[in-house]
Amino acid sequence: MDRMMPFLCRIIAAMSEAGLVIDTKGTVVDVNEAAVRLLDLPDRAAGLRPIDEYGQLISQWKIGDEAFALSELGRSLKGETVPRQVATITTAARAVHIMEFTATPIHDEGGRVIFAMLEASDITRQQRAYVYDQRVACAAKGTSTALELDRWLGPVLDPTTQALPSDA
């Protein structure tokens, strides 16, 4: 287990997606910079804590309308892969992110689970762009002139473009 940790840390550090490594006791033992950004942490050290304490960092984690229990990530410590899912999280800093995530067990040479890895991609920008496109398509449906289209799109585009990040 100790031999694999430096190698695993290098892999996590090189990932562009958010990555957390959880040991068999349920403690996050490594986080990468993408996870620091996604979770709005002050630094990597702030993420090194038992997964049960992540409620202090993520005030809300929902899949659709259902709350997600962080303890569900423990399934990967029992050898089960948590299937890829889309969730909305609200960080302690009150930032809302939409992410796609999965948790995977990591086995040693003997086949024993020694870590779990949570991998998450921030898809907030893509989801907002999708909603924007859907609003435009709905507003444009049934219009016959450019003037009519402008009249319908104005109220839709103004609030939507304000909700998009400035670099979108």
PDB file of C-alpha atoms in Angstrom:
ATOM      1  CA  MET A   1       0.000   0.000   0.000  1.00  0.00           C
ATOM      2  CA  ASP A   2       2.718   2.476   0.974  1.00  0.00           C
ATOM      3  CA  ARG A   3       4.685   1.621  -2.179  1.00  0.00           C
ATOM      4  CA  MET A   4       1.747   2.524  -4.413  1.00  0.00           C
ATOM      5  CA  MET A   5       0.944   5.865  -2.798  1.00  0.00           C
ATOM      6  CA  PRO A   6       3.711   7.961  -4.454  1.00  0.00           C
ATOM      7  CA  PHE A   7       2.846   6.475  -7.856  1.00  0.00           C
ATOM      8  CA  LEU A   8      -0.860   7.109  -7.321  1.00  0.00           C
ATOM      9  CA  CYS A   9      -0.176  10.685  -6.199  1.00  0.00           C
ATOM     10  CA  ARG A  10       1.748  11.358  -9.424  1.00  0.00           C
ATOM     11  CA  ILE A  11      -1.154  10.002 -11.477  1.00  0.00           C
ATOM     12  CA  ILE A  12      -3.701  12.134  -9.608  1.00  0.00           C
ATOM     13  CA  ALA A  13      -1.527  15.250  -9.931  1.00  0.00           C
ATOM     14  CA  ALA A  14      -1.283  14.794 -13.712  1.00  0.00           C
ATOM     15  CA  MET A  15      -5.054  14.450 -14.215  1.00  0.00           C
ATOM     16  CA  SER A  16      -7.030  17.341 -15.674  1.00  0.00           C
ATOM     17  CA  GLU A  17     -10.161  16.045 -13.917  1.00  0.00           C
ATOM     18  CA  ALA A  18     -10.678  16.440 -10.195  1.00  0.00           C
ATOM     19  CA  GLY A  19      -9.232  13.467  -8.334  1.00  0.00           C
ATOM     20  CA  LEU A  20      -9.430  12.322  -4.728  1.00  0.00           C
ATOM     21  CA  VAL A  21      -7.756   9.233  -3.292  1.00  0.00           C
ATOM     22  CA  ILE A  22      -9.541   7.630  -0.333  1.00  0.00           C
ATOM     23  CA  ASP A  23      -7.814   5.049   1.874  1.00  0.00           C
ATOM     24  CA  THR A  24      -9.511   1.982   3.363  1.00  0.00           C
ATOM     25  CA  LYS A  25     -10.322   3.913   6.550  1.00  0.00           C
ATOM     26  CA  GLY A  26     -12.387   6.389   4.518  1.00  0.00           C
ATOM     27  CA  THR A  27      -9.881   9.235   4.708  1.00  0.00           C
ATOM     28  CA  VAL A  28      -9.011  11.351   1.686  1.00  0.00           C
ATOM     29  CA  VAL A  29      -5.234  11.030   1.483  1.00  0.00           C
ATOM     30  CA  ASP A  30      -4.639  12.978  -1.738  1.00  0.00           C
ATOM     31  CA  VAL A  31      -6.434  15.591  -3.848  1.00  0.00           C
ATOM     32  CA  ASN A  32      -5.248  17.266  -7.013  1.00  0.00           C
ATOM     33  CA  GLU A  33      -5.430  20.910  -8.053  1.00  0.00           C
ATOM     34  CA  ALA A  34      -8.530  20.312 -10.200  1.00  0.00           C
ATOM     35  CA  ALA A  35     -10.330  19.035  -7.082  1.00  0.00           C
ATOM     36  CA  VAL A  36      -9.180  22.097  -5.143  1.00  0.00           C
ATOM     37  CA  ARG A  37     -10.781  24.310  -7.823  1.00  0.00           C
ATOM     38  CA  LEU A  38     -13.969  22.241  -8.140  1.00  0.00           C
ATOM     39  CA  LEU A  39     -14.564  22.164  -4.394  1.00  0.00           C
ATOM     40  CA  ASP A  40     -13.437  25.774  -3.843  1.00  0.00           C
ATOM     41  CA  LEU A  41     -10.821  24.714  -1.299  1.00  0.00           C
ATOM     42  CA  PRO A  42      -8.159  27.135  -0.084  1.00  0.00           C
ATOM     43  CA  ASP A  43      -5.451  24.518  -0.731  1.00  0.00           C
ATOM     44  CA  ARG A  44      -4.863  20.773  -1.112  1.00  0.00           C
ATOM     45  CA  ALA A  45      -4.408  20.258   2.618  1.00  0.00           C
ATOM     46  CA  ALA A  46      -8.011  21.368   3.224  1.00  0.00           C
ATOM     47  CA  GLY A  47      -9.207  18.303   1.314  1.00  0.00           C
ATOM     48  CA  LEU A  48      -7.186  15.797   3.338  1.00  0.00           C
ATOM     49  CA  ARG A  49      -9.785  14.616   5.832  1.00  0.00           C
ATOM     50  CA  PRO A  50     -12.223  11.758   6.406  1.00  0.00           C
ATOM     51  CA  ILE A  51     -14.813  11.573   3.627  1.00  0.00           C
ATOM     52  CA  ASP A  52     -17.502  11.796   6.347  1.00  0.00           C
ATOM     53  CA  GLU A  53     -16.290  15.369   7.021  1.00  0.00           C
ATOM     54  CA  TYR A  54     -16.782  16.456   3.407  1.00  0.00           C
ATOM     55  CA  GLY A  55     -20.199  17.765   4.434  1.00  0.00           C
ATOM     56  CA  GLN A  56     -18.234  20.765   5.734  1.00  0.00           C
ATOM     57  CA  LEU A  57     -16.850  21.345   2.223  1.00  0.00           C
ATOM     58  CA  ILE A  58     -19.913  20.415   0.147  1.00  0.00           C
ATOM     59  CA  SER A  59     -23.092  21.788   1.661  1.00  0.00           C
ATOM     60  CA  GLN A  60     -25.274  20.015  -0.895  1.00  0.00           C
ATOM     61  CA  TRP A  61     -24.704  17.132  -3.315  1.00  0.00           C
ATOM     62  CA  LYS A  62     -27.684  16.130  -5.449  1.00  0.00           C
ATOM     63  CA  ILE A  63     -28.293  13.714  -8.270  1.00  0.00           C
ATOM     64  CA  GLY A  64     -31.407  15.057  -9.937  1.00  0.00           C
ATOM     65  CA  ASP A  65     -33.704  15.939  -7.060  1.00  0.00           C
ATOM     66  CA  GLU A  66     -32.260  13.312  -4.707  1.00  0.00           C
ATOM     67  CA  ALA A  67     -29.578  13.995  -2.115  1.00  0.00           C
ATOM     68  CA  PHE A  68     -26.409  11.919  -2.541  1.00  0.00           C
ATOM     69  CA  ALA A  69     -24.850  10.482   0.605  1.00  0.00           C
ATOM     70  CA  LEU A  70     -21.090  10.798   0.550  1.00  0.00           C
ATOM     71  CA  SER A  71     -20.959   7.477   2.377  1.00  0.00           C
ATOM     72  CA  GLU A  72     -22.043   5.915  -0.955  1.00  0.00           C
ATOM     73  CA  LEU A  73     -18.484   6.511  -2.151  1.00  0.00           C
ATOM     74  CA  GLY A  74     -17.461   3.870   0.380  1.00  0.00           C
ATOM     75  CA  ARG A  75     -18.931   1.247  -1.957  1.00  0.00           C
ATOM     76  CA  SER A  76     -15.764   1.576  -4.019  1.00  0.00           C
ATOM     77  CA  LEU A  77     -13.727   0.631  -0.937  1.00  0.00           C
ATOM     78  CA  LYS A  78     -15.646  -2.651  -0.957  1.00  0.00           C
ATOM     79  CA  GLY A  79     -14.594  -3.329  -4.547  1.00  0.00           C
ATOM     80  CA  GLU A  80     -17.611  -1.878  -6.334  1.00  0.00           C
ATOM     81  CA  THR A  81     -17.303   0.807  -9.003  1.00  0.00           C
ATOM     82  CA  VAL A  82     -19.729   3.667  -8.443  1.00  0.00           C
ATOM     83  CA  PRO A  83     -21.204   4.243 -11.918  1.00  0.00           C
ATOM     84  CA  ARG A  84     -20.633   7.534 -13.718  1.00  0.00           C
ATOM     85  CA  GLN A  85     -23.330  10.011 -12.649  1.00  0.00           C
ATOM     86  CA  VAL A  86     -24.110  13.687 -12.992  1.00  0.00           C
ATOM     87  CA  ALA A  87     -24.521  15.661  -9.776  1.00  0.00           C
ATOM     88  CA  THR A  88     -24.986  19.235  -8.716  1.00  0.00           C
ATOM     89  CA  ILE A  89     -22.891  20.307  -5.757  1.00  0.00           C
ATOM     90  CA  THR A  90     -22.988  23.438  -3.684  1.00  0.00           C
ATOM     91  CA  THR A  91     -19.690  24.144  -1.974  1.00  0.00           C
ATOM     92  CA  ALA A  92     -19.271  25.690   1.453  1.00  0.00           C
ATOM     93  CA  ALA A  93     -18.311  28.873  -0.443  1.00  0.00           C
ATOM     94  CA  ARG A  94     -21.856  28.716  -1.977  1.00  0.00           C
ATOM     95  CA  ALA A  95     -20.598  28.060  -5.510  1.00  0.00           C
ATOM     96  CA  VAL A  96     -22.755  25.698  -7.543  1.00  0.00           C
ATOM     97  CA  HIS A  97     -21.047  23.237  -9.891  1.00  0.00           C
ATOM     98  CA  ILE A  98     -22.431  20.520 -12.110  1.00  0.00           C
ATOM     99  CA  MET A  99     -20.098  17.571 -12.239  1.00  0.00           C
ATOM    100  CA  GLU A 100     -19.889  14.130 -13.721  1.00  0.00           C
ATOM    101  CA  PHE A 101     -18.238  11.683 -11.334  1.00  0.00           C
ATOM    102  CA  THR A 102     -17.361   8.074 -10.653  1.00  0.00           C
ATOM    103  CA  ALA A 103     -15.523   6.225  -7.888  1.00  0.00           C
ATOM    104  CA  THR A 104     -13.303   3.242  -8.628  1.00  0.00           C
ATOM    105  CA  PRO A 105     -11.554   0.744  -6.347  1.00  0.00           C
ATOM    106  CA  ILE A 106      -7.780   0.422  -6.625  1.00  0.00           C
ATOM    107  CA  HIS A 107      -6.372  -3.041  -5.900  1.00  0.00           C
ATOM    108  CA  ASP A 108      -2.922  -4.197  -4.835  1.00  0.00           C
ATOM    109  CA  GLU A 109      -1.034  -7.070  -6.483  1.00  0.00           C
ATOM    110  CA  GLY A 110      -2.966  -9.559  -4.358  1.00  0.00           C
ATOM    111  CA  GLY A 111      -6.357  -8.204  -5.466  1.00  0.00           C
ATOM    112  CA  ARG A 112      -7.193  -6.467  -2.171  1.00  0.00           C
ATOM    113  CA  VAL A 113      -8.788  -3.029  -2.340  1.00  0.00           C
ATOM    114  CA  ILE A 114      -6.308  -0.548  -0.901  1.00  0.00           C
ATOM    115  CA  PHE A 115      -7.745   2.779  -2.130  1.00  0.00           C
ATOM    116  CA  ALA A 116     -10.694   4.236  -3.939  1.00  0.00           C
ATOM    117  CA  MET A 117     -10.375   7.029  -6.435  1.00  0.00           C
ATOM    118  CA  LEU A 118     -13.085   9.602  -7.017  1.00  0.00           C
ATOM    119  CA  GLU A 119     -12.779  11.238 -10.434  1.00  0.00           C
ATOM    120  CA  ALA A 120     -14.975  14.214 -11.291  1.00  0.00           C
ATOM    121  CA  SER A 121     -15.263  16.525 -14.267  1.00  0.00           C
ATOM    122  CA  ASP A 122     -16.750  19.996 -13.934  1.00  0.00           C
ATOM    123  CA  ILE A 123     -19.375  20.161 -16.687  1.00  0.00           C
ATOM    124  CA  THR A 124     -21.071  23.350 -15.479  1.00  0.00           C
ATOM    125  CA  ARG A 125     -20.193  25.363 -18.576  1.00  0.00           C
ATOM    126  CA  GLN A 126     -21.372  22.640 -20.964  1.00  0.00           C
ATOM    127  CA  GLN A 127     -24.664  22.192 -19.093  1.00  0.00           C
ATOM    128  CA  ARG A 128     -25.337  25.939 -19.065  1.00  0.00           C
ATOM    129  CA  ALA A 129     -24.577  26.138 -22.784  1.00  0.00           C
ATOM    130  CA  TYR A 130     -27.001  23.265 -23.377  1.00  0.00           C
ATOM    131  CA  VAL A 131     -29.750  25.059 -21.421  1.00  0.00           C
ATOM    132  CA  TYR A 132     -29.002  28.232 -23.363  1.00  0.00           C
ATOM    133  CA  ASP A 133     -29.330  26.353 -26.678  1.00  0.00           C
ATOM    134  CA  GLN A 134     -32.601  24.780 -25.540  1.00  0.00           C
ATOM    135  CA  ARG A 135     -34.033  28.167 -24.544  1.00  0.00           C
ATOM    136  CA  VAL A 136     -33.056  29.684 -27.885  1.00  0.00           C
ATOM    137  CA  ALA A 137     -34.578  26.749 -29.775  1.00  0.00           C
ATOM    138  CA  CYS A 138     -37.829  26.972 -27.813  1.00  0.00           C
ATOM    139  CA  ALA A 139     -38.048  30.739 -28.256  1.00  0.00           C
ATOM    140  CA  ALA A 140     -37.307  30.542 -31.969  1.00  0.00           C
ATOM    141  CA  LYS A 141     -39.870  27.829 -32.654  1.00  0.00           C
ATOM    142  CA  GLY A 142     -42.775  29.157 -34.650  1.00  0.00           C
ATOM    143  CA  THR A 143     -41.360  32.616 -35.439  1.00  0.00           C
ATOM    144  CA  SER A 144     -41.599  33.749 -39.017  1.00  0.00           C
ATOM    145  CA  THR A 145     -39.707  37.052 -39.245  1.00  0.00           C
ATOM    146  CA  ALA A 146     -36.443  38.423 -37.914  1.00  0.00           C
ATOM    147  CA  LEU A 147     -38.349  41.126 -35.994  1.00  0.00           C
ATOM    148  CA  GLU A 148     -40.598  38.528 -34.369  1.00  0.00           C
ATOM    149  CA  LEU A 149     -37.564  36.363 -33.564  1.00  0.00           C
ATOM    150  CA  ASP A 150     -35.789  39.319 -31.934  1.00  0.00           C
ATOM    151  CA  ARG A 151     -38.895  40.099 -29.867  1.00  0.00           C
ATOM    152  CA  TRP A 152     -39.027  36.518 -28.582  1.00  0.00           C
ATOM    153  CA  LEU A 153     -35.301  35.954 -28.091  1.00  0.00           C
ATOM    154  CA  GLY A 154     -34.522  39.188 -26.248  1.00  0.00           C
ATOM    155  CA  PRO A 155     -36.121  38.154 -22.927  1.00  0.00           C
ATOM    156  CA  VAL A 156     -34.600  34.657 -23.203  1.00  0.00           C
ATOM    157  CA  LEU A 157     -31.075  35.638 -24.155  1.00  0.00           C
ATOM    158  CA  ASP A 158     -30.560  38.479 -21.695  1.00  0.00           C
ATOM    159  CA  PRO A 159     -30.862  36.448 -18.444  1.00  0.00           C
ATOM    160  CA  THR A 160     -29.232  33.370 -19.965  1.00  0.00           C
ATOM    161  CA  THR A 161     -26.126  35.199 -21.138  1.00  0.00           C
ATOM    162  CA  GLN A 162     -25.807  36.792 -17.714  1.00  0.00           C
ATOM    163  CA  ALA A 163     -25.793  33.298 -16.143  1.00  0.00           C
ATOM    164  CA  LEU A 164     -22.993  32.051 -18.413  1.00  0.00           C
ATOM    165  CA  PRO A 165     -19.383  32.492 -17.277  1.00  0.00           C
ATOM    166  CA  SER A 166     -17.762  35.473 -18.972  1.00  0.00           C
ATOM    167  CA  ASP A 167     -15.270  33.261 -20.835  1.00  0.00           C
ATOM    168  CA  ALA A 168     -17.983  31.029 -22.353  1.00  0.00           C
TER     169      ALA A 168
END
